[in-house]
Amino acid sequence: MNAAFDWRAEAARISFRDQAYIGGQFVDAVSGETFDRVSPVDGAVLARVAACDKQDVDRAVTAARAAFEKGIWADQSPKNRKRVLIRLAELIQKHANELALLETLDMGKPIANARNGDLRAVAECVRWYGEAIDKLYDEIAPTPKNALALVTREPLGVVGAVVPWNFPLLMAAWKFAPALAAGNSVVLKPAEQSPLSALRVAELAAEAGVPPGVFNVVPGMGETAGQALGRHMDVDALAFTGSTEVGKLFLKYSAESNMKIVSLECGGKTPNIVFADTPDLDAAAKGAADGIFYNSGQVCDAASRLLVEDKIHDVFLSKVAALAKNYQPSDPLDEKTQMGAMVDATQTKRVLSYIAKGQEEGATLALGGGQVRKETGGFYIEPTIFDHVENRMTIAREEIFGPVLSTITFKTADEAVKLANDSKYGLEANLWTNDLTKAHRIARSLRVGTVTINNRDGGGIEVPFGGYKQSGFGRDKSLHALDKYTQLKTTYISLG
Ligand code: NAD
């Protein structure tokens, strides 16, 4: 990123795509309705975006189905789809500053994170699935000599994707990149808090050569556009990322409509377990602070429960508190900012109510806890640390989705595992210890989709990501994601 780049000046110049993208064209909602995109950076209205409802979703699904039936994408050779997706990845890289700015203005994350974190990962994701798709072979099953059994992967048809606002394009790319690579048509509903970057990427996809109707974007509310996609009779699969509560609704929508395949990437309450024998306590403290304050804690696998061995409680917590100072909320458009805004007023209120609840239930507020920068018109919360938390307390059980750390102490490894697993969620766990045997033993006992040991990095696009328990099912990232967007067909041939 160019240090001299003037993001504020660029923000004043930038234009927004505010219509739905259906059948290769930007169109208004049939109803003519729009909704205001209020920036959490300063409370300004950025754009009035098409508020799609059932009729628009129906148009998008019809366009997606027609494109699929015509075979203009699905029947292209994998090599051709690869070329187009790699071109799209290059266009995303070329326009990374603009896309990053759209995300920062839309949902308040620091521009450096958007540009160097999200946008790099989005381009990598699209490129990775493009690169992968012409290197996958199907199977021949073992049969008697007089038969041949082919097991082939086929695209499903129309895939609906409903995604959240915390990593707007990245969560979308984790769905649309493998779905498109496999030959499906896609109807994407971005979160109402962050539709702007997805609408711009739809345009870039067309420029890259994705045919009209293959990639559609329908901005709108969850209860209208999201529900219409979930209940549509001609959507073959629905890939969702968001809260557990809404994830459950998609199972209901499927059951009450056409039994479409549903995959769910939902909430989390990651335990970050720190043992006294941790080789590098400073690295562990940095992991703990980054783990809860990055993206203002609006991260599904945020390390929101710090489980620390009682022997090192005081020293460790003072290290984390010192690092928390780097996360004082500041202007998201300043490249030095490490923590920006909360996504909106609703989320801010929700997080503040959890902070109040933590105090009511007897936890000790050790750092922060307040709303700041109110004079900007935006929404900002200080890095907040609770100590003396018990796992039964609300702040240890519910997903806060804000910069709020709950600290719990333990004495033994068994106790740590018990605490870690005592949650309805099972997305991720982090573990810090010098004892490899202990680490492996604990990793096996943790009922989560990802365990990180002596780091907070769960790996890039090459490893699967997803949850156990009420964190959902199905996996994003890696070749395993393709399982969500393909069917297996058996063709059994008699050879006489
Ligand atoms: P959310 O569940 O409120 O919304 C997610 C999406 O669902 C949005 O597009 C929204 O418009 C739509 N939606 C909302 N209500 C709906 C309804 N009644 N019917 C149909 N669609 C509806 O979640 P959010 O607040 O946008 O995002 C935060 C949540 O996302 C957190 O719980 C977080 O853990 C989760 N998340 C999970 C992962 C993961 O990979 N597991 C990644 C990022 C975020």
XYZ file of C-alpha atoms and ligand atoms in Angstrom:
540
model
C 0.000 0.000 0.000
C 1.285 3.448 -0.910
C 1.856 5.321 2.371
C 1.162 8.655 0.673
C -2.232 7.587 -0.617
C -4.926 10.058 0.443
C -7.857 7.841 1.407
C -10.047 10.767 2.514
C -9.673 12.486 -0.859
C -10.388 9.193 -2.605
C -13.456 8.647 -0.395
C -14.827 12.019 -1.518
C -14.414 10.990 -5.182
C -15.564 7.393 -5.106
C -18.816 6.378 -6.821
C -21.121 3.631 -5.611
C -23.031 0.966 -7.497
C -26.402 1.120 -5.778
C -28.623 -1.061 -7.988
C -29.074 -4.831 -7.997
C -27.027 -6.793 -10.535
C -29.304 -9.259 -12.350
C -28.842 -11.010 -15.693
C -25.740 -8.969 -16.481
C -27.311 -5.561 -15.817
C -27.655 -3.092 -12.987
C -31.374 -2.670 -12.271
C -33.564 -0.977 -9.673
C -35.672 -3.089 -7.352
C -39.044 -3.837 -8.993
C -40.744 -2.019 -6.114
C -38.472 0.996 -6.590
C -37.633 0.812 -2.874
C -34.167 1.667 -1.556
C -32.418 1.614 1.805
C -29.845 4.047 3.166
C -26.270 2.885 3.596
C -25.119 4.775 6.655
C -21.358 4.738 7.138
C -20.307 3.782 10.694
C -17.153 5.857 10.150
C -19.069 9.129 10.607
C -22.798 8.429 10.287
C -23.011 9.861 6.742
C -25.401 8.357 4.186
C -23.186 6.872 1.483
C -25.794 5.626 -0.964
C -29.409 4.617 -1.385
C -29.239 0.988 -2.368
C -31.924 -1.078 -4.159
C -33.976 -2.931 -1.543
C -34.604 -6.228 -3.298
C -37.528 -8.388 -2.268
C -39.170 -11.589 -3.447
C -39.797 -10.295 -6.979
C -36.155 -9.290 -7.508
C -34.867 -12.545 -6.054
C -37.187 -14.369 -8.420
C -35.810 -12.426 -11.384
C -32.249 -13.192 -10.304
C -32.953 -16.903 -9.824
C -34.706 -17.047 -13.222
C -31.680 -15.406 -14.869
C -29.328 -17.760 -13.024
C -31.359 -20.820 -14.028
C -31.554 -19.737 -17.676
C -27.776 -19.244 -17.789
C -27.255 -22.650 -16.225
C -29.659 -24.411 -18.602
C -28.051 -22.769 -21.641
C -24.707 -24.106 -20.465
C -22.927 -20.802 -21.190
C -20.830 -21.279 -18.054
C -21.540 -24.761 -16.735
C -20.590 -26.385 -20.047
C -17.417 -24.395 -20.564
C -14.296 -26.470 -20.094
C -12.758 -26.209 -16.630
C -9.757 -24.630 -18.325
C -11.936 -21.782 -19.656
C -13.591 -21.215 -16.292
C -10.109 -21.119 -14.811
C -9.027 -18.384 -17.240
C -12.039 -16.234 -16.388
C -11.619 -16.636 -12.627
C -7.936 -15.795 -12.805
C -8.818 -12.671 -14.814
C -11.341 -11.802 -12.096
C -8.669 -12.267 -9.406
C -6.383 -9.917 -11.374
C -9.138 -7.307 -11.693
C -9.818 -7.532 -7.952
C -6.118 -6.932 -7.322
C -6.081 -4.034 -9.779
C -9.071 -2.397 -8.062
C -8.060 -3.388 -4.538
C -7.772 0.206 -3.278
C -11.262 1.061 -4.482
C -12.790 -2.161 -3.111
C -10.998 -1.755 0.218
C -12.299 1.777 0.500
C -15.850 0.620 -0.218
C -15.552 -1.907 2.616
C -14.083 0.590 5.080
C -16.752 3.201 4.332
C -19.509 0.593 4.423
C -18.649 -1.241 7.649
C -15.905 0.734 9.395
C -12.872 -1.567 9.415
C -9.412 0.056 9.284
C -8.341 0.751 5.707
C -4.991 -1.048 6.173
C -6.812 -4.224 7.216
C -9.262 -3.965 4.341
C -6.521 -3.344 1.776
C -3.771 -5.640 3.037
C -5.894 -8.296 4.743
C -9.305 -8.721 3.154
C -8.624 -7.734 -0.438
C -5.461 -9.826 -0.745
C -7.325 -12.820 0.637
C -10.270 -12.254 -1.723
C -8.035 -12.158 -4.813
C -6.144 -15.217 -3.561
C -9.385 -17.123 -2.979
C -10.735 -16.437 -6.484
C -7.393 -17.310 -8.072
C -7.029 -20.481 -5.983
C -10.376 -21.959 -7.057
C -9.685 -20.919 -10.646
C -6.320 -22.692 -10.499
C -7.787 -25.759 -8.820
C -10.720 -26.489 -11.083
C -8.852 -27.923 -14.084
C -6.746 -30.183 -11.878
C -9.511 -32.236 -10.307
C -10.156 -35.736 -11.539
C -13.256 -37.856 -11.066
C -13.344 -41.519 -10.006
C -13.784 -44.960 -11.427
C -15.203 -47.318 -8.824
C -13.976 -50.910 -8.388
C -16.339 -53.249 -10.296
C -16.350 -56.730 -11.815
C -14.604 -56.968 -15.201
C -17.917 -56.780 -17.091
C -18.840 -53.313 -15.805
C -17.524 -49.778 -15.602
C -18.697 -47.397 -12.860
C -17.957 -43.694 -13.237
C -18.339 -41.371 -10.269
C -18.450 -37.830 -11.615
C -18.920 -34.444 -9.984
C -21.573 -32.196 -11.469
C -22.515 -28.628 -10.623
C -25.784 -28.281 -8.722
C -27.394 -25.514 -10.783
C -28.388 -22.345 -8.927
C -26.545 -21.590 -5.688
C -27.833 -18.903 -3.309
C -25.278 -17.289 -0.996
C -26.263 -15.166 1.998
C -23.357 -13.535 3.809
C -22.569 -11.212 6.750
C -20.889 -7.823 6.968
C -17.756 -8.461 9.022
C -15.557 -9.467 6.067
C -18.003 -8.499 3.326
C -16.187 -9.619 0.172
C -14.112 -12.363 1.729
C -17.135 -14.205 3.118
C -18.810 -13.787 -0.282
C -15.713 -15.022 -2.153
C -15.474 -18.129 0.028
C -18.891 -19.015 -1.465
C -18.968 -17.624 -5.007
C -15.417 -18.629 -6.020
C -15.819 -22.406 -5.491
C -19.474 -22.310 -6.634
C -18.558 -20.580 -9.922
C -15.441 -22.690 -10.409
C -17.622 -25.815 -10.227
C -19.904 -24.427 -12.973
C -22.897 -23.198 -10.970
C -24.827 -19.963 -11.364
C -24.825 -17.811 -8.232
C -27.281 -15.394 -6.609
C -25.476 -13.524 -3.835
C -27.244 -11.569 -1.105
C -24.735 -9.392 0.733
C -25.540 -8.118 4.218
C -27.624 -4.923 4.244
C -24.780 -3.283 6.201
C -22.186 -3.926 3.473
C -23.507 -4.407 -0.085
C -21.233 -1.956 -1.938
C -18.131 -4.046 -2.651
C -20.142 -7.071 -3.853
C -22.004 -4.905 -6.386
C -18.702 -3.605 -7.761
C -17.265 -7.118 -7.952
C -20.285 -8.277 -9.988
C -19.272 -5.688 -12.567
C -15.657 -6.863 -12.485
C -16.824 -10.460 -12.928
C -18.619 -9.437 -16.143
C -15.459 -7.654 -17.306
C -13.472 -10.820 -16.595
C -15.830 -12.828 -18.830
C -18.419 -14.353 -16.468
C -21.479 -14.543 -18.767
C -24.709 -12.619 -17.975
C -26.963 -14.372 -15.460
C -24.169 -16.496 -13.995
C -23.338 -14.109 -11.142
C -26.148 -11.984 -9.686
C -26.187 -9.737 -6.619
C -29.427 -8.839 -4.811
C -28.894 -6.341 -1.988
C -31.668 -6.126 0.567
C -32.863 -7.025 4.012
C -32.501 -10.487 5.496
C -36.182 -10.961 6.216
C -37.128 -10.098 2.615
C -34.342 -10.841 0.109
C -32.561 -13.411 2.304
C -35.726 -15.270 3.154
C -36.925 -15.216 -0.480
C -33.660 -16.862 -1.559
C -33.872 -19.415 1.245
C -37.446 -20.332 0.309
C -37.079 -20.209 -3.483
C -38.253 -23.409 -5.173
C -35.637 -23.168 -7.915
C -32.511 -22.646 -5.792
C -30.571 -25.903 -5.497
C -28.291 -25.002 -2.607
C -28.034 -22.211 -0.083
C -24.650 -21.382 1.407
C -24.990 -19.200 4.486
C -22.561 -17.381 6.748
C -23.972 -15.469 9.695
C -25.456 -15.934 13.114
C -26.563 -19.289 14.479
C -30.059 -17.896 14.995
C -30.489 -17.011 11.310
C -28.672 -20.173 10.211
C -31.424 -22.212 11.852
C -34.022 -20.254 9.835
C -32.390 -21.435 6.611
C -32.915 -25.048 7.658
C -36.583 -24.219 8.170
C -36.820 -22.402 4.818
C -35.342 -25.442 3.098
C -37.667 -27.860 4.876
C -40.697 -25.748 3.995
C -39.710 -25.287 0.332
C -37.759 -27.647 -1.938
C -35.332 -29.361 0.475
C -32.439 -27.408 -1.029
C -28.980 -28.286 0.261
C -28.049 -25.938 3.131
C -24.564 -25.290 4.465
C -24.055 -23.114 7.517
C -21.033 -21.171 8.773
C -22.312 -19.673 12.002
C -21.183 -18.125 15.250
C -18.371 -18.963 17.658
C -17.040 -18.429 21.172
C -13.412 -19.395 20.695
C -11.524 -20.508 23.821
C -7.910 -19.324 23.787
C -6.120 -21.657 26.229
C -2.803 -20.404 27.634
C -0.657 -22.735 29.767
C 2.096 -21.609 32.122
C 4.644 -23.591 30.041
C 3.947 -21.474 26.946
C 7.337 -20.957 25.248
C 6.775 -17.310 24.338
C 4.291 -15.504 26.591
C 4.684 -12.267 24.623
C 3.650 -14.011 21.405
C 0.704 -15.594 23.234
C -0.336 -12.202 24.631
C -0.157 -10.687 21.157
C -2.272 -13.583 19.879
C -4.803 -12.976 22.640
C -5.028 -9.216 21.937
C -5.145 -9.538 18.135
C -7.553 -12.426 18.557
C -10.209 -10.306 20.240
C -9.537 -6.747 19.046
C -8.853 -7.271 15.322
C -11.858 -6.052 13.289
C -13.281 -4.707 16.597
C -13.894 -8.304 17.665
C -16.456 -8.685 14.874
C -14.953 -12.004 13.872
C -16.675 -15.396 14.006
C -13.598 -17.058 15.483
C -12.609 -14.106 17.709
C -10.667 -15.408 20.721
C -13.359 -14.126 23.066
C -12.763 -16.516 25.997
C -9.253 -16.307 27.420
C -8.643 -19.457 29.499
C -5.423 -18.826 31.393
C -3.591 -21.119 33.822
C -3.908 -19.595 37.298
C -0.107 -19.495 37.893
C 0.422 -16.916 35.107
C -2.890 -15.090 35.357
C -1.542 -11.741 36.638
C 1.515 -11.480 34.414
C -0.340 -12.626 31.317
C -3.323 -10.353 31.753
C -1.088 -7.319 32.269
C 0.680 -8.136 28.965
C -2.658 -8.388 27.109
C -3.898 -5.149 28.695
C -0.710 -3.346 27.608
C -1.182 -4.528 24.025
C -4.845 -3.504 24.091
C -3.681 0.120 24.179
C -2.623 -0.259 20.512
C -6.254 -0.855 19.697
C -7.705 2.493 20.784
C -10.402 3.176 18.169
C -9.387 5.822 15.636
C -10.206 7.024 12.139
C -10.719 3.970 9.896
C -9.370 5.950 6.928
C -6.003 6.488 8.630
C -3.516 3.803 7.579
C -2.063 3.604 11.092
C -5.411 2.769 12.713
C -5.584 -0.711 14.218
C -9.178 -0.617 15.419
C -11.937 1.186 13.565
C -15.688 1.427 14.009
C -18.377 -1.032 14.990
C -20.602 -1.822 12.016
C -23.648 0.192 13.108
C -25.668 1.676 15.953
C -27.520 -1.598 16.605
C -24.336 -3.618 17.023
C -22.843 -0.891 19.230
C -25.870 -0.974 21.509
C -25.779 -4.751 21.629
C -22.107 -4.858 22.627
C -22.595 -2.161 25.286
C -25.490 -4.140 26.730
C -23.215 -7.200 27.061
C -20.637 -5.038 28.850
C -23.339 -3.925 31.298
C -24.476 -7.536 31.738
C -20.921 -8.673 32.529
C -20.740 -6.141 35.357
C -24.221 -7.027 36.624
C -23.317 -10.718 36.777
C -20.197 -10.037 38.860
C -17.264 -10.066 36.414
C -14.551 -7.439 36.977
C -14.248 -4.780 34.283
C -10.449 -4.570 34.019
C -10.136 -2.323 30.946
C -12.276 -0.105 28.703
C -15.997 -0.694 28.476
C -17.100 2.617 26.964
C -18.306 4.115 23.726
C -15.860 6.695 22.348
C -15.487 9.144 19.439
C -19.194 9.979 19.584
C -18.378 13.449 18.219
C -17.522 11.862 14.837
C -21.116 10.676 14.347
C -19.719 7.127 13.973
C -19.806 4.092 16.290
C -16.722 3.163 18.319
C -16.141 0.999 21.413
C -12.945 0.798 23.470
C -10.983 -2.450 23.774
C -12.581 -4.085 26.805
C -11.264 -6.771 29.158
C -13.244 -8.606 31.808
C -11.466 -10.550 34.545
C -12.824 -13.121 37.055
C -15.344 -14.372 34.529
C -17.104 -17.669 35.143
C -18.067 -19.823 32.219
C -21.730 -19.763 33.265
C -21.914 -15.973 32.814
C -23.651 -14.517 29.768
C -20.451 -12.858 28.505
C -18.759 -16.279 28.424
C -21.668 -18.069 26.765
C -23.060 -15.729 24.114
C -21.341 -14.415 21.030
C -20.820 -10.688 21.707
C -19.228 -9.880 18.339
C -17.357 -6.895 19.748
C -13.965 -6.028 21.318
C -14.800 -7.678 24.649
C -12.515 -10.275 26.237
C -13.708 -12.617 29.003
C -10.896 -14.004 31.190
C -11.366 -17.314 33.019
C -8.673 -19.127 35.029
C -8.022 -22.886 35.210
C -5.687 -25.155 37.157
C -5.381 -28.361 35.110
C -5.451 -29.388 31.455
C -8.613 -31.433 32.033
C -10.338 -28.423 33.508
C -9.267 -26.294 30.524
C -10.701 -28.814 28.052
C -13.934 -29.042 30.015
C -14.320 -25.256 30.026
C -13.407 -24.999 26.342
C -15.998 -27.590 25.312
C -18.683 -26.173 27.592
C -20.210 -24.044 24.827
C -22.921 -24.476 22.238
C -20.366 -23.304 19.665
C -17.481 -25.281 18.165
C -15.801 -23.155 15.518
C -12.207 -22.822 16.728
C -9.896 -23.141 19.733
C -6.413 -21.729 20.302
C -3.809 -23.426 22.448
C -0.443 -22.234 23.802
C 1.987 -24.696 25.407
C 5.526 -26.017 25.138
C 4.389 -29.612 25.583
C 3.695 -31.216 22.215
C 2.109 -34.349 23.658
C -0.229 -32.292 25.799
C -1.053 -30.093 22.799
C -1.988 -33.046 20.583
C -3.966 -34.729 23.334
C -5.959 -31.573 23.994
C -6.433 -30.825 20.287
C -8.095 -34.238 19.921
C -10.443 -33.551 22.829
C -11.635 -30.183 21.586
C -14.942 -30.293 19.721
C -14.135 -27.576 17.196
C -13.448 -27.316 13.458
C -10.013 -25.663 13.832
C -7.372 -25.870 16.568
C -4.382 -23.548 16.380
C -1.298 -24.357 18.452
C 1.151 -21.625 19.481
C -0.329 -19.173 16.985
C -3.660 -17.570 16.098
C -3.424 -18.225 12.390
C -5.774 -20.961 11.281
C -4.175 -21.061 7.807
C -5.104 -19.660 4.403
C -7.388 -20.745 1.607
C -5.712 -24.186 1.449
C -7.244 -25.457 4.726
C -10.929 -26.088 5.471
C -12.826 -23.812 7.842
C -16.113 -24.502 9.564
C -17.797 -25.537 12.735
C -18.873 -28.328 15.024
C -22.074 -28.094 17.066
C -24.091 -24.896 16.585
C -21.257 -23.228 14.691
C -22.726 -24.962 11.656
C -21.802 -27.629 9.126
C -20.082 -27.838 5.764
C -16.672 -26.341 5.135
C -15.511 -23.171 3.404
C -12.021 -22.923 1.861
C -9.851 -25.752 0.484
C -11.003 -28.359 -2.026
C -13.531 -29.584 0.554
C -15.663 -26.492 -0.142
C -16.413 -27.960 -3.568
C -18.447 -30.675 -1.854
C -21.070 -28.004 -1.112
C -21.426 -26.982 -4.741
C -21.353 -30.317 -6.569
C -23.343 -33.547 -6.725
C -21.815 -36.952 -7.220
C -23.302 -38.917 -10.122
C -22.793 -42.648 -10.543
C -22.934 -43.962 -14.123
C -22.876 -47.740 -14.164
C -22.113 -49.273 -17.581
C -22.505 -52.917 -18.449
C -19.661 -54.193 -20.598
C -21.571 -57.310 -21.685
P -26.866 -12.315 10.575
O -27.171 -13.749 10.788
O -27.702 -11.301 11.226
O -26.944 -11.975 9.005
C -26.235 -12.727 8.049
C -26.967 -12.638 6.731
O -28.263 -13.229 6.897
C -27.203 -11.209 6.239
O -27.052 -11.180 4.836
C -28.639 -10.947 6.634
O -29.289 -10.006 5.798
C -29.265 -12.322 6.473
N -30.462 -12.491 7.301
C -30.743 -11.897 8.492
N -31.965 -12.273 8.921
C -32.465 -13.116 7.987
C -33.687 -13.823 7.863
N -34.656 -13.731 8.776
N -33.858 -14.620 6.784
C -32.896 -14.704 5.835
N -31.739 -14.042 5.884
C -31.510 -13.262 6.954
O -25.339 -12.154 10.909
P -24.458 -10.829 10.838
O -24.826 -9.965 11.985
O -24.511 -10.248 9.452
O -22.990 -11.431 11.023
C -22.502 -11.809 12.261
C -22.613 -13.312 12.441
O -21.948 -13.991 11.368
C -21.932 -13.760 13.696
O -22.746 -14.676 14.381
C -20.664 -14.442 13.185
O -20.124 -15.391 14.036
C -21.131 -15.020 11.911
N -19.998 -15.323 11.021
C -19.601 -16.634 10.871
C -18.498 -16.947 10.075
C -18.054 -18.383 9.893
O -17.317 -18.651 8.953
N -18.453 -19.302 10.745
C -17.807 -15.930 9.420
C -18.224 -14.612 9.607
C -19.332 -14.324 10.409
